[in-house]
PDB file of C-alpha atoms in Angstrom:
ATOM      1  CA  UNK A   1       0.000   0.000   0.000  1.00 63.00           C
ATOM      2  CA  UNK A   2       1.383   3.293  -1.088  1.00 77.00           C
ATOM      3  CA  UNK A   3       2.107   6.062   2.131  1.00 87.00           C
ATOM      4  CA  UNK A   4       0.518   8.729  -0.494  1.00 97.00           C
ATOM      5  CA  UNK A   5      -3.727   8.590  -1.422  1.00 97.00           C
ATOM      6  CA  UNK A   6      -5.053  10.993  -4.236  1.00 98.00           C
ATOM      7  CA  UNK A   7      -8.694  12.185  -3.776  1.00 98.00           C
ATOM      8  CA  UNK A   8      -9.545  12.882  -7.282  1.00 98.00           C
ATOM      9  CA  UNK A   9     -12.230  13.753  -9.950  1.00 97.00           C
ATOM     10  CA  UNK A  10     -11.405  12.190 -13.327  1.00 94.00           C
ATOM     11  CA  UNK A  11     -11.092  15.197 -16.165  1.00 95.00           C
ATOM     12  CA  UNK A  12      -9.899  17.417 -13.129  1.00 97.00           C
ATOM     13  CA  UNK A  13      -7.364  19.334 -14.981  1.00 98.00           C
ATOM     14  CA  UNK A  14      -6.093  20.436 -10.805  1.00 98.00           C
ATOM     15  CA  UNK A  15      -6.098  16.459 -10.223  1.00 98.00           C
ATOM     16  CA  UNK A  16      -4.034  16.122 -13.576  1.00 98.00           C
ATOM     17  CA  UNK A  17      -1.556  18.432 -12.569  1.00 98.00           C
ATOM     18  CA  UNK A  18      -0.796  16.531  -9.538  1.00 98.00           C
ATOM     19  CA  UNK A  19      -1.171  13.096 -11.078  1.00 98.00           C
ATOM     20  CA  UNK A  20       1.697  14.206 -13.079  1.00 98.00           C
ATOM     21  CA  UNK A  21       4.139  15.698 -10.477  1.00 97.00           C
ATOM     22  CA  UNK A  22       3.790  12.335  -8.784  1.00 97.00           C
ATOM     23  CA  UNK A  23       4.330  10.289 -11.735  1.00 97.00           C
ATOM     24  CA  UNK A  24       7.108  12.245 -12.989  1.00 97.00           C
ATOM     25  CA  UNK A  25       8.865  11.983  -8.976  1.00 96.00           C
ATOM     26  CA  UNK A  26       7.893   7.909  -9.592  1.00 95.00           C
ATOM     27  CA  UNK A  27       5.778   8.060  -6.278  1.00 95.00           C
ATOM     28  CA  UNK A  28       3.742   5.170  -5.277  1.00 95.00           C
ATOM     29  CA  UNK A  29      -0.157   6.530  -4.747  1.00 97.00           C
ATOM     30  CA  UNK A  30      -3.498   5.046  -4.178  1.00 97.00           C
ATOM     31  CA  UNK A  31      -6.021   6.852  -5.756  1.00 97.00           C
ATOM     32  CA  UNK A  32      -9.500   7.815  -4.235  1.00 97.00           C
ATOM     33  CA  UNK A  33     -12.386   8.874  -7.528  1.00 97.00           C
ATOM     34  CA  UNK A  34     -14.787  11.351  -5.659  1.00 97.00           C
ATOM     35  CA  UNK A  35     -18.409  12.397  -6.893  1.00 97.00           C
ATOM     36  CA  UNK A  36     -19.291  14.985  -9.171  1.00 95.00           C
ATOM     37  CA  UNK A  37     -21.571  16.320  -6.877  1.00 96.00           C
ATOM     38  CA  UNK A  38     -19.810  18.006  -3.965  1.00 95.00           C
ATOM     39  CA  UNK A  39     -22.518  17.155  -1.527  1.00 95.00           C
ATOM     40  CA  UNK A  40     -21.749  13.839  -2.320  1.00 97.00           C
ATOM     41  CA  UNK A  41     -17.856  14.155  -0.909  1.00 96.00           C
ATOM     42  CA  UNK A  42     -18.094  12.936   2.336  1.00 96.00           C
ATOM     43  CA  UNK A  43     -14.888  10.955   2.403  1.00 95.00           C
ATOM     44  CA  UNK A  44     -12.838  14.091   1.277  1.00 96.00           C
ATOM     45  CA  UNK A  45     -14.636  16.463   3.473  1.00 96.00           C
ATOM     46  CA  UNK A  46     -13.903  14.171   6.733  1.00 96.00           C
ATOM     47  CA  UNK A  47     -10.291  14.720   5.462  1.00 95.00           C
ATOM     48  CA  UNK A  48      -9.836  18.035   4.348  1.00 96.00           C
ATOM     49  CA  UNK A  49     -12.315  20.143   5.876  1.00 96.00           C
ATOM     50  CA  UNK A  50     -14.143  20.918   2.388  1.00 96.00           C
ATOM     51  CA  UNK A  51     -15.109  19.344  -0.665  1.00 96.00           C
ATOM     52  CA  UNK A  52     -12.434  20.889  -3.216  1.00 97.00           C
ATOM     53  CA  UNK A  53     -10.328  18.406  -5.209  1.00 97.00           C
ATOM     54  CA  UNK A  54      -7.210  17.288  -5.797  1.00 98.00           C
ATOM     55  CA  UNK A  55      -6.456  16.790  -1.942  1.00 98.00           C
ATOM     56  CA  UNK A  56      -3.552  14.268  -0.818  1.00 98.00           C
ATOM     57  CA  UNK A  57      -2.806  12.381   2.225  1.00 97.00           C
ATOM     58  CA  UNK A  58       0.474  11.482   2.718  1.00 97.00           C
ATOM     59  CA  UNK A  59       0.659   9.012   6.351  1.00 92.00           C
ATOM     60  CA  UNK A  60       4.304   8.777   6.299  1.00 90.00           C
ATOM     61  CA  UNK A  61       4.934  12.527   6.794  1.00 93.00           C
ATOM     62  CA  UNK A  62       1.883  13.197   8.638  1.00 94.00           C
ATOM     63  CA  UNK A  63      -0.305  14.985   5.980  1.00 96.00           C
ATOM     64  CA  UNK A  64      -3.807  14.451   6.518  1.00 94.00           C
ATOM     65  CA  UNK A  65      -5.571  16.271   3.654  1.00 96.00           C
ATOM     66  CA  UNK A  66      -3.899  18.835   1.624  1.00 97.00           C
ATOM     67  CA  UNK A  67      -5.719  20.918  -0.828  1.00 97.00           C
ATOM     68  CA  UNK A  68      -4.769  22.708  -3.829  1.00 97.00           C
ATOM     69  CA  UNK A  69      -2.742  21.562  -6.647  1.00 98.00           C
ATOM     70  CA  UNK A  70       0.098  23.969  -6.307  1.00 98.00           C
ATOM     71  CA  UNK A  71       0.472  23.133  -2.321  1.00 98.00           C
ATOM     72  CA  UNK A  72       0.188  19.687  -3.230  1.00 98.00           C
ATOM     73  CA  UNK A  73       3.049  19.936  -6.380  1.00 98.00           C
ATOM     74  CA  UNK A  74       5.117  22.925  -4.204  1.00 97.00           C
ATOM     75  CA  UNK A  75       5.253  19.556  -1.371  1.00 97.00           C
ATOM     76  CA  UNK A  76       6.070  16.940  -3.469  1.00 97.00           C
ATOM     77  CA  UNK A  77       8.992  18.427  -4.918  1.00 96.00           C
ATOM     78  CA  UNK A  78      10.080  19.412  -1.356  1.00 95.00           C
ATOM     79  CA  UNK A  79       9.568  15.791   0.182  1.00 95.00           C
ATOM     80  CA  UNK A  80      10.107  13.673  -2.853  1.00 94.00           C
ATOM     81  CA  UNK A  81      11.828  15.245  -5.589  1.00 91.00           C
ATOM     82  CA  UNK A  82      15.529  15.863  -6.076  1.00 82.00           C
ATOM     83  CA  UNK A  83      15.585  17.975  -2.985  1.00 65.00           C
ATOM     84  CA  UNK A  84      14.201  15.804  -0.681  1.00 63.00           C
ATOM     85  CA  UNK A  85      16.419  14.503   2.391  1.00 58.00           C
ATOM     86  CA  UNK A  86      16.795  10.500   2.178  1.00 51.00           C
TER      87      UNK A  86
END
């Protein structure tokens, strides 16, 4: 199981952008489809505190729901690309 889940709306051009950034760092991530309809986001919402997507949880750094794709990208170059501590 990866450390990393994606909560994620397919066509999501946000969700895209950060499907990418962890595909291009070669990141292991489970991935988490929500509902179209935000009322519907329950799951994310417990999470994150709203119904916005992408949002990530990362366990093995102690992120528990992270909104907004450039947050998301800004931290995954920090923890897992080439300036990330090993």
């Amino acid at each position: 199981m990866a450390n990393i889940t994606l909560y994620e709306l397919p066509g999501c051009p946000y969700c895209a952008k950060v499907t990418d950034k962890l595909e291009d760092l070669d990141v292991d991530y489970d991935t988490v489809e929500v509902p179209g309809d935000h009322s519907e986001r329950t799951e994310v919402e417990e999470v994150s505190g709203q119904t916005g997507v992408p949002v990530i949880v990362d366990e093995a750094n102690g992120v528990e729901g992270m909104p907004e794709s450039d947050d998301i990208v800004e931290y995954l170059e920090e923890n897992y690309g080439d300036g990330a501590s090993a």
